[in-house]
């Protein structure tokens, strides 16, 4: 009966748990009973414009993609100026972050959850927003990284690391012509993207075995798959998210690389942290390699030859934004090392692409290219090997050091 009732566009029976009916006296030519209904909803209070932007993003999606996100049931201004209250469907399950760190989940299930997450992102990324192409101008991103680093480590004892980052940013300034050497027509079209694709914004639901058998298979896991993944809190094509599929993948990657460990370090007591850390480390390298493989496949499908340099530049941007969130010496040092690593890889891949372009031109003119292969740094050489076989992740995983007892046990949801 409840499936005929709706709250907004959502059938009521998908939102409530119905208790045992209790008969009541009375009623004219009908049966009357009392039911206790338990309903779970998400209530978000925040900036009205941002909440409205999330709702509008979901409403603008092609219909087939709207089910990836929770249904917005009601959005109203609050009594506080500029604030809004958004009531949404609650998606049962764990965030991908918690799922990956959960010691009770086997490694195979963790990798399956990540694979399903990437599959959902690929569904979004497959559809362009129109004819307009991504604006891949390195200058504004370099400036924002510099600003974030200086603000994030102001007064902290990491001067040598910050100086190293400044040196790399200056090198990036000089390398910017390489990063925009391709014509604008070579950049991929703007696409539907999540915009904040960190691991806390994917919900992994584990169905009961009988439910998995009765329903359609989730993703490519086959009829035996018990996992499904949905997405929350999109930013879409907002100012923070340029409609570039690489942005989404780099945001997920930098989380898997070590920012998730920073959150765990701050949120967990030592005994729990050790167990959760060990559980995640068992799948970390394979998880990062899975993201890199997805990056490679999408880039090849789109003919995007600049994906590597933008992947690393975006990763440096994401990591620089975490300096304000994590103030322990260990986390700060690890983040600075990560930013330096990502910037080195940005520079290396930019030079690689520039030299490869010149080599292609020489081949076109009939010149021998036998001795024109650029000298790669060991890091980039190893990364390229790992990227193409899909089995290893980049070396010098610079956030891996964040792995011991927490400095601040206060919980913050990733």
Short mmCIF file of C-alpha atoms in Angstrom, two decimals:
data_model
loop_
_atom_site.label_atom_id
_atom_site.label_comp_id
_atom_site.label_asym_id
_atom_site.label_seq_id
_atom_site.Cartn_x
_atom_site.Cartn_y
_atom_site.Cartn_z
CA UNK A 1 0.00 0.00 0.00
CA UNK A 2 2.76 2.44 0.89
CA UNK A 3 4.22 2.22 -2.61
CA UNK A 4 1.29 4.37 -3.76
CA UNK A 5 2.26 7.18 -1.40
CA UNK A 6 5.07 9.55 -2.27
CA UNK A 7 7.23 12.11 -0.55
CA UNK A 8 8.29 14.41 -3.35
CA UNK A 9 9.15 12.03 -6.18
CA UNK A 10 10.15 9.18 -3.87
CA UNK A 11 7.83 6.27 -2.98
CA UNK A 12 7.26 6.35 0.75
CA UNK A 13 7.98 2.66 1.15
CA UNK A 14 11.57 3.26 0.02
CA UNK A 15 12.12 5.68 2.92
CA UNK A 16 10.32 4.12 5.86
CA UNK A 17 10.31 0.97 7.93
CA UNK A 18 6.79 -0.16 8.81
CA UNK A 19 6.16 -1.60 12.24
CA UNK A 20 3.68 -4.39 13.06
CA UNK A 21 0.06 -3.19 12.60
CA UNK A 22 -1.96 -2.75 15.79
CA UNK A 23 -5.76 -3.07 15.26
CA UNK A 24 -7.91 -0.12 16.34
CA UNK A 25 -11.62 -0.06 17.09
CA UNK A 26 -13.93 1.98 14.94
CA UNK A 27 -14.00 2.74 11.29
CA UNK A 28 -17.03 2.68 9.05
CA UNK A 29 -17.01 -0.27 6.67
CA UNK A 30 -13.20 -0.38 6.88
CA UNK A 31 -10.38 -1.88 8.93
CA UNK A 32 -8.37 0.54 11.03
CA UNK A 33 -4.91 -0.16 12.37
CA UNK A 34 -2.06 1.75 13.89
CA UNK A 35 1.41 1.54 12.32
CA UNK A 36 4.66 2.87 13.67
CA UNK A 37 6.73 4.21 10.79
CA UNK A 38 10.46 4.84 11.12
CA UNK A 39 11.89 7.15 8.51
CA UNK A 40 15.56 7.97 7.87
CA UNK A 41 16.37 11.21 6.07
CA UNK A 42 19.42 13.40 5.71
CA UNK A 43 19.02 17.02 6.81
CA UNK A 44 21.72 19.41 5.64
CA UNK A 45 21.99 22.96 6.96
CA UNK A 46 24.42 25.24 5.17
CA UNK A 47 24.89 27.95 2.59
CA UNK A 48 21.65 28.18 0.65
CA UNK A 49 23.39 28.88 -2.65
CA UNK A 50 25.65 25.85 -2.34
CA UNK A 51 22.79 23.55 -1.39
CA UNK A 52 20.68 24.89 -4.25
CA UNK A 53 23.60 24.34 -6.60
CA UNK A 54 23.77 20.67 -5.63
CA UNK A 55 20.04 20.23 -6.20
CA UNK A 56 20.19 22.00 -9.56
CA UNK A 57 23.18 19.92 -10.64
CA UNK A 58 21.27 16.69 -10.00
CA UNK A 59 18.10 18.01 -11.66
CA UNK A 60 20.06 18.97 -14.79
CA UNK A 61 21.58 15.53 -15.18
CA UNK A 62 20.29 13.24 -17.89
CA UNK A 63 17.52 11.18 -16.36
CA UNK A 64 19.51 7.95 -16.38
CA UNK A 65 22.12 9.50 -14.06
CA UNK A 66 19.84 11.05 -11.46
CA UNK A 67 19.45 7.75 -9.65
CA UNK A 68 23.20 7.82 -8.90
CA UNK A 69 22.52 10.59 -6.38
CA UNK A 70 20.09 10.90 -3.45
CA UNK A 71 16.74 12.51 -4.14
CA UNK A 72 16.31 16.03 -2.79
CA UNK A 73 12.94 16.07 -1.05
CA UNK A 74 12.76 19.68 0.07
CA UNK A 75 14.95 22.80 0.13
CA UNK A 76 13.93 25.85 2.11
CA UNK A 77 15.68 28.96 3.44
CA UNK A 78 16.40 28.74 7.17
CA UNK A 79 15.83 31.43 9.75
CA UNK A 80 19.49 32.44 9.46
CA UNK A 81 20.32 34.81 6.64
CA UNK A 82 21.96 33.01 3.72
CA UNK A 83 21.39 29.54 5.17
CA UNK A 84 19.22 26.80 3.78
CA UNK A 85 17.81 23.48 4.98
CA UNK A 86 17.90 20.56 2.54
CA UNK A 87 16.04 17.32 3.27
CA UNK A 88 17.33 14.38 1.26
CA UNK A 89 16.98 10.67 0.84
CA UNK A 90 19.40 8.75 3.06
CA UNK A 91 21.48 6.18 1.21
CA UNK A 92 22.25 3.22 3.47
CA UNK A 93 25.81 1.99 3.75
CA UNK A 94 29.35 3.18 4.41
CA UNK A 95 31.37 5.84 2.70
CA UNK A 96 34.01 4.45 0.37
CA UNK A 97 36.61 5.83 2.79
CA UNK A 98 35.22 3.85 5.72
CA UNK A 99 34.69 0.78 3.55
CA UNK A 100 38.33 0.75 2.44
CA UNK A 101 39.57 1.15 6.01
CA UNK A 102 37.11 -1.36 7.51
CA UNK A 103 39.06 -4.39 8.78
CA UNK A 104 35.95 -6.57 8.49
CA UNK A 105 35.79 -6.11 4.71
CA UNK A 106 37.92 -8.52 2.64
CA UNK A 107 40.40 -7.04 0.14
CA UNK A 108 38.40 -8.34 -2.82
CA UNK A 109 35.29 -6.47 -1.69
CA UNK A 110 37.27 -3.27 -1.21
CA UNK A 111 38.69 -3.43 -4.71
CA UNK A 112 35.24 -4.26 -6.09
CA UNK A 113 33.79 -1.19 -4.34
CA UNK A 114 36.48 0.98 -5.88
CA UNK A 115 35.90 -0.56 -9.30
CA UNK A 116 32.17 0.17 -9.06
CA UNK A 117 32.97 3.74 -7.98
CA UNK A 118 35.14 4.27 -11.05
CA UNK A 119 32.46 2.70 -13.20
CA UNK A 120 29.93 5.27 -11.97
CA UNK A 121 32.38 8.09 -12.67
CA UNK A 122 33.00 6.72 -16.17
CA UNK A 123 29.26 6.81 -16.80
CA UNK A 124 29.24 10.52 -15.98
CA UNK A 125 32.44 11.25 -17.86
CA UNK A 126 31.15 9.59 -21.02
CA UNK A 127 28.77 12.49 -21.72
CA UNK A 128 30.04 15.92 -22.81
CA UNK A 129 28.22 19.06 -21.72
CA UNK A 130 28.40 20.50 -25.23
CA UNK A 131 30.99 21.61 -27.75
CA UNK A 132 32.99 23.76 -25.33
CA UNK A 133 36.35 22.33 -24.31
CA UNK A 134 38.21 22.32 -21.00
CA UNK A 135 40.18 25.45 -20.28
CA UNK A 136 43.51 23.95 -19.32
CA UNK A 137 45.56 27.00 -18.39
CA UNK A 138 48.21 26.12 -15.83
CA UNK A 139 48.88 29.66 -14.57
CA UNK A 140 45.77 30.06 -12.36
CA UNK A 141 46.23 26.61 -10.82
CA UNK A 142 49.90 27.25 -10.07
CA UNK A 143 48.99 30.57 -8.44
CA UNK A 144 46.35 28.94 -6.27
CA UNK A 145 48.72 26.16 -5.18
CA UNK A 146 51.32 28.78 -4.21
CA UNK A 147 48.71 30.75 -2.27
CA UNK A 148 47.43 27.66 -0.46
CA UNK A 149 50.90 26.45 0.47
CA UNK A 150 51.99 29.79 1.86
CA UNK A 151 48.79 30.19 3.86
CA UNK A 152 48.73 26.57 4.98
CA UNK A 153 52.26 26.39 6.41
CA UNK A 154 52.60 29.96 7.64
CA UNK A 155 54.69 29.87 10.80
CA UNK A 156 55.20 26.11 10.81
CA UNK A 157 58.61 24.47 11.00
CA UNK A 158 58.69 23.20 7.42
CA UNK A 159 60.62 26.04 5.79
CA UNK A 160 62.88 23.79 3.74
CA UNK A 161 59.95 21.91 2.28
CA UNK A 162 58.03 25.10 1.51
CA UNK A 163 61.09 26.56 -0.22
CA UNK A 164 61.33 23.42 -2.32
CA UNK A 165 57.68 23.81 -3.33
CA UNK A 166 58.30 27.44 -4.24
CA UNK A 167 61.19 26.36 -6.46
CA UNK A 168 59.00 23.82 -8.18
CA UNK A 169 56.24 26.36 -8.70
CA UNK A 170 58.72 28.73 -10.32
CA UNK A 171 59.80 25.88 -12.58
CA UNK A 172 56.16 25.25 -13.41
CA UNK A 173 55.78 28.92 -14.33
CA UNK A 174 58.59 28.44 -16.83
CA UNK A 175 57.11 25.16 -18.04
CA UNK A 176 53.64 26.61 -18.57
CA UNK A 177 54.17 27.09 -22.34
CA UNK A 178 54.71 23.33 -22.55
CA UNK A 179 51.44 22.72 -20.72
CA UNK A 180 49.49 24.80 -23.21
CA UNK A 181 51.47 23.93 -26.31
CA UNK A 182 48.57 21.95 -27.77
CA UNK A 183 45.78 23.88 -29.49
CA UNK A 184 42.58 24.39 -27.51
CA UNK A 185 40.89 21.92 -29.86
CA UNK A 186 43.12 19.16 -28.41
CA UNK A 187 41.62 19.54 -24.91
CA UNK A 188 38.69 17.22 -24.14
CA UNK A 189 35.16 18.65 -24.14
CA UNK A 190 33.64 19.72 -20.85
CA UNK A 191 31.93 16.73 -19.29
CA UNK A 192 29.57 15.84 -16.51
CA UNK A 193 31.80 15.30 -13.49
CA UNK A 194 31.17 14.84 -9.79
CA UNK A 195 33.42 17.74 -8.86
CA UNK A 196 34.32 16.56 -5.35
CA UNK A 197 35.14 12.92 -5.97
CA UNK A 198 36.91 12.20 -2.69
CA UNK A 199 36.29 8.88 -1.01
CA UNK A 200 33.83 10.26 1.53
CA UNK A 201 31.38 11.21 -1.22
CA UNK A 202 30.65 7.68 -2.44
CA UNK A 203 28.34 5.41 -0.47
CA UNK A 204 28.87 1.65 -0.65
CA UNK A 205 25.79 -0.42 0.11
CA UNK A 206 26.12 -4.11 0.93
CA UNK A 207 22.95 -5.98 0.04
CA UNK A 208 21.82 -9.14 1.78
CA UNK A 209 22.65 -12.23 -0.31
CA UNK A 210 19.01 -12.89 -1.15
CA UNK A 211 18.53 -9.27 -2.20
CA UNK A 212 21.57 -9.46 -4.45
CA UNK A 213 20.19 -12.59 -6.07
CA UNK A 214 16.72 -11.13 -6.56
CA UNK A 215 17.80 -7.78 -8.00
CA UNK A 216 19.75 -6.92 -11.13
CA UNK A 217 23.52 -7.23 -10.93
CA UNK A 218 25.35 -4.07 -9.84
CA UNK A 219 27.94 -3.01 -12.40
CA UNK A 220 29.97 -5.80 -13.91
CA UNK A 221 30.12 -7.77 -10.70
CA UNK A 222 27.64 -10.30 -12.02
CA UNK A 223 24.60 -11.75 -10.32
CA UNK A 224 26.64 -12.67 -7.26
CA UNK A 225 27.72 -9.11 -6.57
CA UNK A 226 26.49 -7.83 -3.22
CA UNK A 227 27.79 -4.26 -3.53
CA UNK A 228 26.41 -1.12 -5.09
CA UNK A 229 27.73 2.44 -5.10
CA UNK A 230 25.96 5.79 -5.20
CA UNK A 231 27.27 9.35 -5.14
CA UNK A 232 26.61 12.27 -2.80
CA UNK A 233 27.55 15.97 -2.46
CA UNK A 234 28.42 16.85 -6.06
CA UNK A 235 29.97 20.16 -7.08
CA UNK A 236 29.56 19.54 -10.79
CA UNK A 237 30.91 22.30 -12.99
CA UNK A 238 31.21 24.91 -10.22
CA UNK A 239 34.15 27.25 -9.89
CA UNK A 240 36.13 24.64 -7.99
CA UNK A 241 35.55 21.98 -10.64
CA UNK A 242 36.39 22.70 -14.26
CA UNK A 243 34.33 20.00 -15.97
CA UNK A 244 37.51 18.01 -16.59
CA UNK A 245 37.27 14.25 -16.04
CA UNK A 246 40.93 14.24 -14.93
CA UNK A 247 39.96 16.49 -12.02
CA UNK A 248 37.62 13.82 -10.65
CA UNK A 249 40.17 11.02 -10.94
CA UNK A 250 42.97 13.08 -9.40
CA UNK A 251 40.74 14.00 -6.47
CA UNK A 252 40.00 10.36 -5.75
CA UNK A 253 43.65 9.42 -6.27
CA UNK A 254 45.13 11.96 -3.85
CA UNK A 255 42.73 10.63 -1.23
CA UNK A 256 43.82 7.04 -1.79
CA UNK A 257 47.47 8.10 -1.91
CA UNK A 258 47.42 9.28 1.68
CA UNK A 259 44.98 12.04 2.60
CA UNK A 260 42.62 9.35 3.87
CA UNK A 261 45.40 8.32 6.26
CA UNK A 262 45.61 11.90 7.50
CA UNK A 263 41.92 11.80 8.41
CA UNK A 264 42.33 8.44 10.10
CA UNK A 265 45.31 9.64 12.10
CA UNK A 266 43.35 12.56 13.46
CA UNK A 267 40.10 10.70 14.07
CA UNK A 268 41.02 7.35 15.60
CA UNK A 269 42.48 6.13 18.88
CA UNK A 270 45.84 4.45 18.48
CA UNK A 271 44.67 0.82 18.79
CA UNK A 272 41.86 1.25 16.27
CA UNK A 273 44.07 3.27 13.92
CA UNK A 274 46.71 0.55 13.73
CA UNK A 275 44.18 -2.09 12.71
CA UNK A 276 42.38 0.12 10.19
CA UNK A 277 45.65 1.35 8.71
CA UNK A 278 46.91 -2.19 8.18
CA UNK A 279 43.62 -3.16 6.57
CA UNK A 280 43.85 -0.31 4.08
CA UNK A 281 47.56 -0.66 3.32
CA UNK A 282 46.86 -4.19 2.07
CA UNK A 283 44.90 -2.72 -0.86
CA UNK A 284 46.35 0.78 -1.20
CA UNK A 285 48.80 0.19 -4.06
CA UNK A 286 46.31 -1.85 -6.02
CA UNK A 287 43.65 0.83 -5.42
CA UNK A 288 45.90 3.57 -6.77
CA UNK A 289 46.82 1.43 -9.76
CA UNK A 290 43.13 0.89 -10.49
CA UNK A 291 42.55 4.65 -10.65
CA UNK A 292 45.58 5.09 -12.91
CA UNK A 293 44.30 2.37 -15.21
CA UNK A 294 40.93 4.13 -15.43
CA UNK A 295 42.71 7.41 -16.20
CA UNK A 296 44.68 5.76 -18.99
CA UNK A 297 41.62 4.10 -20.52
CA UNK A 298 39.54 7.28 -20.55
CA UNK A 299 42.43 9.37 -21.88
CA UNK A 300 43.01 6.92 -24.72
CA UNK A 301 39.32 6.88 -25.59
CA UNK A 302 39.26 10.70 -25.73
CA UNK A 303 42.64 11.10 -27.40
CA UNK A 304 43.76 13.22 -24.45
CA UNK A 305 47.55 13.38 -24.63
CA UNK A 306 47.95 15.90 -21.78
CA UNK A 307 46.16 13.86 -19.14
CA UNK A 308 49.26 13.01 -17.07
CA UNK A 309 50.47 16.54 -16.47
CA UNK A 310 46.99 17.71 -15.53
CA UNK A 311 46.44 14.68 -13.32
CA UNK A 312 49.51 15.62 -11.29
CA UNK A 313 48.85 19.36 -11.27
CA UNK A 314 45.31 18.79 -10.02
CA UNK A 315 46.67 16.34 -7.40
CA UNK A 316 49.07 19.03 -6.14
CA UNK A 317 46.15 21.46 -5.99
CA UNK A 318 44.03 19.04 -3.96
CA UNK A 319 46.85 18.22 -1.54
CA UNK A 320 47.70 21.89 -1.02
CA UNK A 321 44.13 22.51 0.12
CA UNK A 322 44.56 19.98 2.96
CA UNK A 323 47.37 21.94 4.63
CA UNK A 324 44.81 24.07 6.42
CA UNK A 325 42.99 20.98 7.70
CA UNK A 326 45.90 18.96 9.10
CA UNK A 327 48.29 20.82 11.36
CA UNK A 328 50.28 18.03 13.03
CA UNK A 329 53.98 18.14 12.06
CA UNK A 330 53.80 14.65 10.56
CA UNK A 331 50.76 15.41 8.38
CA UNK A 332 52.13 18.78 7.31
CA UNK A 333 55.47 17.28 6.29
CA UNK A 334 53.79 14.43 4.45
CA UNK A 335 51.51 16.81 2.55
CA UNK A 336 54.43 19.05 1.59
CA UNK A 337 56.34 16.01 0.33
CA UNK A 338 53.28 14.92 -1.64
CA UNK A 339 52.87 18.34 -3.24
CA UNK A 340 56.55 18.32 -4.22
CA UNK A 341 56.19 14.85 -5.71
CA UNK A 342 53.09 15.78 -7.72
CA UNK A 343 54.75 18.96 -9.00
CA UNK A 344 57.88 17.07 -10.05
CA UNK A 345 55.69 14.65 -11.96
CA UNK A 346 53.78 17.54 -13.55
CA UNK A 347 57.02 19.05 -14.77
CA UNK A 348 58.39 15.71 -15.94
CA UNK A 349 55.26 14.72 -17.84
CA UNK A 350 55.02 18.19 -19.41
CA UNK A 351 58.57 17.91 -20.70
CA UNK A 352 57.92 14.37 -21.85
CA UNK A 353 54.88 15.47 -23.84
CA UNK A 354 56.71 18.46 -25.31
CA UNK A 355 59.63 16.35 -26.45
CA UNK A 356 57.34 13.61 -27.72
CA UNK A 357 55.48 16.19 -29.81
CA UNK A 358 58.73 17.39 -31.33
CA UNK A 359 59.79 13.79 -31.94
CA UNK A 360 56.50 13.13 -33.75
CA UNK A 361 57.21 16.12 -35.96
CA UNK A 362 60.68 14.81 -36.75
CA UNK A 363 59.24 11.42 -37.68
CA UNK A 364 56.77 13.13 -39.96
CA UNK A 365 59.68 14.79 -41.78
CA UNK A 366 61.37 11.44 -42.22
CA UNK A 367 64.07 11.97 -39.62
CA UNK A 368 65.30 9.18 -37.43
CA UNK A 369 63.92 9.26 -33.92
CA UNK A 370 66.12 6.53 -32.54
CA UNK A 371 68.05 8.89 -30.31
CA UNK A 372 65.31 11.41 -29.59
CA UNK A 373 63.58 9.66 -26.68
CA UNK A 374 63.70 12.09 -23.74
CA UNK A 375 65.65 11.22 -20.64
CA UNK A 376 63.07 10.55 -17.98
CA UNK A 377 63.59 10.89 -14.27
CA UNK A 378 63.56 7.49 -12.50
CA UNK A 379 60.26 8.47 -10.89
CA UNK A 380 58.54 9.26 -14.17
CA UNK A 381 60.08 6.25 -15.92
CA UNK A 382 58.75 3.97 -13.18
CA UNK A 383 55.40 5.74 -13.19
CA UNK A 384 55.04 5.33 -16.95
CA UNK A 385 55.80 1.62 -16.66
CA UNK A 386 53.27 1.21 -13.88
CA UNK A 387 50.65 3.23 -15.70
CA UNK A 388 50.82 1.13 -18.84
CA UNK A 389 50.78 -2.27 -17.20
CA UNK A 390 48.15 -1.18 -14.68
CA UNK A 391 49.79 -3.15 -11.91
CA UNK A 392 51.92 -0.70 -9.94
CA UNK A 393 51.46 2.78 -8.58
CA UNK A 394 53.91 5.69 -8.63
CA UNK A 395 56.93 5.33 -6.34
CA UNK A 396 57.68 7.71 -3.50
CA UNK A 397 54.11 7.57 -2.28
CA UNK A 398 54.73 10.66 -0.26
CA UNK A 399 51.78 10.45 2.08
CA UNK A 400 52.51 6.88 3.15
CA UNK A 401 54.39 8.09 6.21
CA UNK A 402 51.18 9.21 7.91
CA UNK A 403 50.49 5.93 9.59
CA UNK A 404 51.04 6.02 13.33
CA UNK A 405 49.11 7.07 16.40
CA UNK A 406 46.75 10.03 16.13
CA UNK A 407 47.60 13.46 17.46
CA UNK A 408 44.00 14.58 17.74
CA UNK A 409 41.33 11.98 18.51
CA UNK A 410 38.48 14.33 17.52
CA UNK A 411 36.40 12.76 14.72
CA UNK A 412 35.81 14.52 11.44
CA UNK A 413 33.94 12.82 8.66
CA UNK A 414 35.98 12.68 5.42
#
